Short mmCIF file of C-alpha atoms in Angstrom, two decimals:
data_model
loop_
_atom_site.label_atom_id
_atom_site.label_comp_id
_atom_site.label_asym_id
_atom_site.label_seq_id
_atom_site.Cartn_x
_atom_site.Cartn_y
_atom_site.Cartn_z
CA UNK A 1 90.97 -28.27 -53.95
CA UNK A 2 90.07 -27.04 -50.44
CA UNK A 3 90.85 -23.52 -48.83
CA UNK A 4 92.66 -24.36 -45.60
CA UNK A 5 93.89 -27.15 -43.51
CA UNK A 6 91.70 -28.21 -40.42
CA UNK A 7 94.21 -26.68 -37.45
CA UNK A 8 92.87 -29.53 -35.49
CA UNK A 9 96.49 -31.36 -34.62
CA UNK A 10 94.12 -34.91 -34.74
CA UNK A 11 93.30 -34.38 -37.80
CA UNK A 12 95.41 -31.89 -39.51
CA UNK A 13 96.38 -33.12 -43.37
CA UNK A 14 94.80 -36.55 -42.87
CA UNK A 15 92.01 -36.17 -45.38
CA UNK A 16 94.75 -34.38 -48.17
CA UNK A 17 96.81 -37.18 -47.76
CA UNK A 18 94.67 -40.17 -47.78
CA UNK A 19 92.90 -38.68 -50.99
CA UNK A 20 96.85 -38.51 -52.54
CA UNK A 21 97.46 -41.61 -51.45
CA UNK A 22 94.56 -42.86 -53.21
CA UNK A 23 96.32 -40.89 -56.34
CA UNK A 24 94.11 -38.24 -56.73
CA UNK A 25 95.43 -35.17 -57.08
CA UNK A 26 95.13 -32.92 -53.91
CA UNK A 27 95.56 -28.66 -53.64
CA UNK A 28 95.35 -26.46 -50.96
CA UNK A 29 95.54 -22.99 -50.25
CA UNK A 30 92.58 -21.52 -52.32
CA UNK A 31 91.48 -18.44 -50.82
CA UNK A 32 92.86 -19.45 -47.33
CA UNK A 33 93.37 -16.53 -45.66
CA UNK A 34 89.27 -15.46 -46.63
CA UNK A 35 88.64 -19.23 -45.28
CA UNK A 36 90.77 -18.66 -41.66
CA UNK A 37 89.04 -15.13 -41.93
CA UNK A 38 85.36 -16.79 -42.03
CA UNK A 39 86.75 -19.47 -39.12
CA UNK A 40 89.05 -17.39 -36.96
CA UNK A 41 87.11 -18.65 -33.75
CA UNK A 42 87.89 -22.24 -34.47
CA UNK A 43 91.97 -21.52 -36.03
CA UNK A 44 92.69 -19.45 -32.58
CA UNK A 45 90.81 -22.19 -30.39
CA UNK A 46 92.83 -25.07 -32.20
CA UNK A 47 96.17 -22.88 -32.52
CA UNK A 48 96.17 -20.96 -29.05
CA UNK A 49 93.71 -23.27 -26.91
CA UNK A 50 91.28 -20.24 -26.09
CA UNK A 51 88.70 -18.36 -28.56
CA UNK A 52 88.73 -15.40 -30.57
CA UNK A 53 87.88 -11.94 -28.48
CA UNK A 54 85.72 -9.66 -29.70
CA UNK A 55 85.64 -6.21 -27.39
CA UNK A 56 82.53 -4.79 -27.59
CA UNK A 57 82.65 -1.15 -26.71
CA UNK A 58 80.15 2.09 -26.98
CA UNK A 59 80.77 5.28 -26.65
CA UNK A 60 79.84 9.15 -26.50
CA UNK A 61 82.15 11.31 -29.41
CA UNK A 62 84.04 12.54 -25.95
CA UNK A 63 85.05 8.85 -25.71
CA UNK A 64 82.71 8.44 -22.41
CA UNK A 65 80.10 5.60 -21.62
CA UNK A 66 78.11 6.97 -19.24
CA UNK A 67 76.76 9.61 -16.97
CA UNK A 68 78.89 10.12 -13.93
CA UNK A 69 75.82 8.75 -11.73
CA UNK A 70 75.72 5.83 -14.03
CA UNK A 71 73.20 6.66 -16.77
CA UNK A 72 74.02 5.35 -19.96
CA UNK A 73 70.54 3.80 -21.37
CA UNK A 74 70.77 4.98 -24.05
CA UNK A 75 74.09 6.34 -25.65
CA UNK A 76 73.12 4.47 -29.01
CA UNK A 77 70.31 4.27 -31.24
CA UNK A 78 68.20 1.55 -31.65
CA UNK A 79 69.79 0.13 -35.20
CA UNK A 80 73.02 -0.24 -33.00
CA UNK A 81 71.69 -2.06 -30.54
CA UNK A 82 70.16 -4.17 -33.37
CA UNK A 83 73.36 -4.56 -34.49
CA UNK A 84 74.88 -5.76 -30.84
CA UNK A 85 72.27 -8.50 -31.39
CA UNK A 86 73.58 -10.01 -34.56
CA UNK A 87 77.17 -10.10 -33.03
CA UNK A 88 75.67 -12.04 -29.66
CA UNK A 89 73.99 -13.99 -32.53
CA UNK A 90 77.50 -15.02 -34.34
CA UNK A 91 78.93 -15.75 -30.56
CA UNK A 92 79.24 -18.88 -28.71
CA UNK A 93 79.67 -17.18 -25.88
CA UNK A 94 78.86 -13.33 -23.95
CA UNK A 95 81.21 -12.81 -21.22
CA UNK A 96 80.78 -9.98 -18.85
CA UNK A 97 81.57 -9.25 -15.25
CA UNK A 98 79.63 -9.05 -12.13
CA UNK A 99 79.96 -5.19 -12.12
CA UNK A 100 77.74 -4.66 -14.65
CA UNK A 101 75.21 -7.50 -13.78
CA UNK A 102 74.48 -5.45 -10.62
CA UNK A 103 74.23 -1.94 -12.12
CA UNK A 104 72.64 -2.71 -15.65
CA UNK A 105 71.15 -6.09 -14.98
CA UNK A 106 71.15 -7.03 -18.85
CA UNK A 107 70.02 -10.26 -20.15
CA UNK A 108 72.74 -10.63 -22.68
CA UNK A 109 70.61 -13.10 -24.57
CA UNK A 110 69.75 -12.75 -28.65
CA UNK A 111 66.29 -10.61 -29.38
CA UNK A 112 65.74 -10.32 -33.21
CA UNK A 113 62.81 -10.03 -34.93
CA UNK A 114 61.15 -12.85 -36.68
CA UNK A 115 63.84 -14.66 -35.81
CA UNK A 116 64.41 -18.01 -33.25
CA UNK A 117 68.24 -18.11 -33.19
CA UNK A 118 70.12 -20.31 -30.91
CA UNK A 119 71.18 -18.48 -27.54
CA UNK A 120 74.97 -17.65 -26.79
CA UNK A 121 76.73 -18.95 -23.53
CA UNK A 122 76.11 -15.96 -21.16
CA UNK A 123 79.01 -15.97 -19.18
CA UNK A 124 79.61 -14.26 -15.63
CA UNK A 125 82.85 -13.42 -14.86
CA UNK A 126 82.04 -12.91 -11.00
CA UNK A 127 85.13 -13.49 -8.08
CA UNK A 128 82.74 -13.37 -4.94
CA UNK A 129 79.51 -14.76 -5.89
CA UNK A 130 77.81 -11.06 -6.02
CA UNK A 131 75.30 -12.23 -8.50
CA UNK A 132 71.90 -11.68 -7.74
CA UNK A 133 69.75 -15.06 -8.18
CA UNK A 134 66.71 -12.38 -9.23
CA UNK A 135 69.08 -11.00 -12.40
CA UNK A 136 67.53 -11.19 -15.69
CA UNK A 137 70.08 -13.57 -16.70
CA UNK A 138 67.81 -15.72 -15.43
CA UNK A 139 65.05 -14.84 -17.29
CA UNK A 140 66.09 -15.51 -20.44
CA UNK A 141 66.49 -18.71 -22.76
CA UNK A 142 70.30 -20.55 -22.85
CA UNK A 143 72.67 -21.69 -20.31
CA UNK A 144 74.36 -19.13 -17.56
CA UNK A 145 77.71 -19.98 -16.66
CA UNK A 146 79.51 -18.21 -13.63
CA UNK A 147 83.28 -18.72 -13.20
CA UNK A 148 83.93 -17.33 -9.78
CA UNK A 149 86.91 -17.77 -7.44
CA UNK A 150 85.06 -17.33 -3.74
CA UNK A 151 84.27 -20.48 -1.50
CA UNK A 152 80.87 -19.70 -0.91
CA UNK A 153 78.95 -22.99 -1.04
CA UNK A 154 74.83 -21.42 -0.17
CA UNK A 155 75.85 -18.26 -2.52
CA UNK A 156 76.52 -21.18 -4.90
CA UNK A 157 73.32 -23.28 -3.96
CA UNK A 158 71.85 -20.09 -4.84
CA UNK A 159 72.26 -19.72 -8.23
CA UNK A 160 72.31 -23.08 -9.32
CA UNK A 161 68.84 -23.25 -7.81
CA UNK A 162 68.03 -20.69 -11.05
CA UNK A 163 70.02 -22.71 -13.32
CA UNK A 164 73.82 -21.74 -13.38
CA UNK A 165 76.62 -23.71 -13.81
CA UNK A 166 79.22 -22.52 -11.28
CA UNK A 167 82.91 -23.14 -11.74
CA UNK A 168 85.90 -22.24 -9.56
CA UNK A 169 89.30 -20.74 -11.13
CA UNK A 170 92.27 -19.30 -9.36
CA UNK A 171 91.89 -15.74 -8.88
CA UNK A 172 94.87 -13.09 -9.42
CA UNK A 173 94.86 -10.05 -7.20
CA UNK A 174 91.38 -11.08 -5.82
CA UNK A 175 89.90 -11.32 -9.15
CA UNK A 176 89.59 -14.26 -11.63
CA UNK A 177 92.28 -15.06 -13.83
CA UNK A 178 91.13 -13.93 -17.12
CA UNK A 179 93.66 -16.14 -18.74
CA UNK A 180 91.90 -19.35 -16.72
CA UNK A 181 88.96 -17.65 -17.90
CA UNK A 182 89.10 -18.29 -21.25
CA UNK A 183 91.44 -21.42 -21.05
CA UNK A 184 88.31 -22.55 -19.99
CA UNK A 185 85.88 -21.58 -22.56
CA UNK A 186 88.55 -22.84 -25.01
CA UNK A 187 88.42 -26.48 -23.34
CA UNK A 188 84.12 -26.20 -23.39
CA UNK A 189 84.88 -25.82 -27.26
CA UNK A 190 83.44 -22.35 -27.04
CA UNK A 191 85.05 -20.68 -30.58
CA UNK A 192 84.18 -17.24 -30.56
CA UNK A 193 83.53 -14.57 -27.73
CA UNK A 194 81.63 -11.48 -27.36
CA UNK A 195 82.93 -9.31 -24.16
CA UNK A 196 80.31 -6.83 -23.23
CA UNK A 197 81.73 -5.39 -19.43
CA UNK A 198 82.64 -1.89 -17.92
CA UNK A 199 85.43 0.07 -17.85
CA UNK A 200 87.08 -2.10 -15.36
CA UNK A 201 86.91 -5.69 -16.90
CA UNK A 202 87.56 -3.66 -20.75
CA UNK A 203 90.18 -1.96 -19.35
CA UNK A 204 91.87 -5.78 -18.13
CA UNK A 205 91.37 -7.34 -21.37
CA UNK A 206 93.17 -4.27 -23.48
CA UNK A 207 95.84 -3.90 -20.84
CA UNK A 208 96.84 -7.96 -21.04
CA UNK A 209 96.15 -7.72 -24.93
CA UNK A 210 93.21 -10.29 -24.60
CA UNK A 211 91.28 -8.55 -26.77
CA UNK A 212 91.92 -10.05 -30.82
CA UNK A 213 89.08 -7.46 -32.25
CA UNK A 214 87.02 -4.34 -30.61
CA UNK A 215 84.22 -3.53 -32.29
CA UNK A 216 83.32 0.39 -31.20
CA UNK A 217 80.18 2.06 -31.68
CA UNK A 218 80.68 5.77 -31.41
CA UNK A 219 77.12 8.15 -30.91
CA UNK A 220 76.87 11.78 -31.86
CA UNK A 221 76.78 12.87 -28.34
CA UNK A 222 78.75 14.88 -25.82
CA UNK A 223 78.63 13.75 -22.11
CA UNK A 224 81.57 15.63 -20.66
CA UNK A 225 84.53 14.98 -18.50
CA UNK A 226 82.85 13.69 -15.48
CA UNK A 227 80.88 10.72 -17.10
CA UNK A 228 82.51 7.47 -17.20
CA UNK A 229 85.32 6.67 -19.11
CA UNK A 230 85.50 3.86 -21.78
CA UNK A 231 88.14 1.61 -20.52
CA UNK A 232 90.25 2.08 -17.21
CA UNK A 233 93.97 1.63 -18.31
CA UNK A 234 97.22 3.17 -17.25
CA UNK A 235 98.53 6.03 -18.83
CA UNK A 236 101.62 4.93 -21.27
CA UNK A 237 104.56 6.71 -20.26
CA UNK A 238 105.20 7.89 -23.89
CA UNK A 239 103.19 7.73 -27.63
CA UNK A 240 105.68 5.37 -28.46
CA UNK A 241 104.43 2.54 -26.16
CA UNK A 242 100.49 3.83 -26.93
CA UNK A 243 98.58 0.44 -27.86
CA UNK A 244 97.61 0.67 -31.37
CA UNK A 245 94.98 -0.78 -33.41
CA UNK A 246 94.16 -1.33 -37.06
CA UNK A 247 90.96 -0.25 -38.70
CA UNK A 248 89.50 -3.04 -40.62
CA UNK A 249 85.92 -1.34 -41.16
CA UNK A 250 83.60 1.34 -40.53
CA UNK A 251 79.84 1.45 -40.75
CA UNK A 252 77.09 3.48 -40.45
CA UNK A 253 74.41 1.83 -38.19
CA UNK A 254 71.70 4.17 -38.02
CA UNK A 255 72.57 7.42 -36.20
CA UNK A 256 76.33 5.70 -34.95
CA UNK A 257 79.10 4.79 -36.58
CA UNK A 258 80.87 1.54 -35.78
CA UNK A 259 84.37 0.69 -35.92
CA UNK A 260 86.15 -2.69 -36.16
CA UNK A 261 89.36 -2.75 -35.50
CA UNK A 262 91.98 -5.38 -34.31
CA UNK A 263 95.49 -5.54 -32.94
CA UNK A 264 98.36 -3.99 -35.12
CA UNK A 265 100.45 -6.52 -35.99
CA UNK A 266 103.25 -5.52 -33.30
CA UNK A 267 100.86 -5.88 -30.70
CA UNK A 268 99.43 -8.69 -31.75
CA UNK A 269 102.50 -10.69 -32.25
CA UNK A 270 104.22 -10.11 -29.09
CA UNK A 271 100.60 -11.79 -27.53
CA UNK A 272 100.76 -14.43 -29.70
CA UNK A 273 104.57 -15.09 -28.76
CA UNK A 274 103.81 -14.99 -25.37
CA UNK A 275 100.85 -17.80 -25.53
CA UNK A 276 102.90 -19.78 -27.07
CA UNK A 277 103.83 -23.04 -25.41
CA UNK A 278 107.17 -22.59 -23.47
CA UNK A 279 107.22 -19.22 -22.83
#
């Protein structure tokens, strides 16, 4: 008996039907949606040729992320943050964008105690080379990726001198093309991605519906309605056309609460529909 079939199309029902060929009797289907659950990176890399999403978001109970001057160290406690860690942990890959290389300068990389855990991708999402070869990207263990659209061969030189891979994609209204973007990390096998950006780059991946889960971690704190907003996105010209989510869990992580939630199924069908070959 076995849970699920491998998506893989090389491979797909060649073990089941060898063993029945061999006359040995052959089920599947045990528990399969728990076992595409537990492998949704790999089923939406083999199925859709990119990997699973993950949003990662934090926010103020006013729905803000930082201070209008750009404060936001720290909105959450320290058992959330822990928490971020265990997600980068589960990754193959952290994407974020140049923006927030150059105000936070994060390392992105796993820190857990005790622990010697093998380091996610950390990838730069970064159209004109703005990265600064001094980041703490640098700094920390794992491979740095940058997938950039600009023409700048010594900005280039640059950071490859501190270890990064740099790759051109085509760019789309001077930016790069998330879609390329993670075309790309599907072909480098990468199965599942944590996106930790700013309200601009969050804001792209809800508005093209590139985002399969956000996981939101909401503090009990007011910052008003000049700090930063969560994600930039248009208003909807009605409710009716409102993206929606579904909850799928909520924790308590210290002093926050965090949500999980993922496409309704609306949302997330119409996406699926159009990354579908032919349209």
């Amino acid at each position: 008996m076995y849970a699920a079939g491998d998506p893989n199309p090389r491979v797909n029902g060649g073990g089941a039907a060898a063993l029945r060929a061999a006359g040995i009797v052959v089920e599947g289907g045990l528990l399969a949606d728990e076992a595409e659950e537990l492998n949704r990176g790999f089923f939406t890399r083999m199925r859709r040729g990119r990997p699973w999403v993950t949003l990662k978001l934090a926010m103020s109970l006013d729905g803000r992320t930082a201070l209008a001057n750009g404060e936001s160290r720290w909105i959450t406690g320290p058992a959330a943050r822990e928490d971020v860690h265990r997600w980068r942990a589960r990754s193959s890959a952290v994407v974020t964008g140049v923006g927030t290389v150059l105000a936070d300068d994060p390392r992105l990389d796993v820190r857990l105690p005790g622990e010697n855990r093998r380091q996610p991708l950390r990838v730069v999402l970064d159209s004109r080379l703005r990265t600064p070869p001094e980041a703490r990207l640098f700094e920390a263990p794992g491979e740095v990726l940058i997938l950039t659209c600009a023409n700048d061969a010594a900005r280039a030189e640059a950071l490859g001198a501190r270890g990064a891979s740099i790759e051109f994609l085509p760019e789309e209204n001077g930016r790069v093309a998330l879609d390329q973007a993670l075309d790309r990390l599907g072909e480098l096998e990468i199965n599942e991605v944590l996106v930790e950006a700013g309200p601009t780059l969050a804001g792209e991946f809800l508005r093209r519906d590139l985002a399969d889960e956000l996981l939101v971690y909401v503090a009990p704190v007011l910052l008003g309605v000049e700090a930063r907003p969560l994600a930039d996105l248009p208003q909807p010209a009605s409710l009716a056309q409102a993206r929606r989510f579904s909850l799928c869990e909520t924790r308590t992580v210290g002093t926050d609460v965090c949500m999980r939630l993922r496409r309704a199924a609306s949302a997330a069908g119409e996406a699926d529909s159009a990354a579908a070959p032919g349209n």
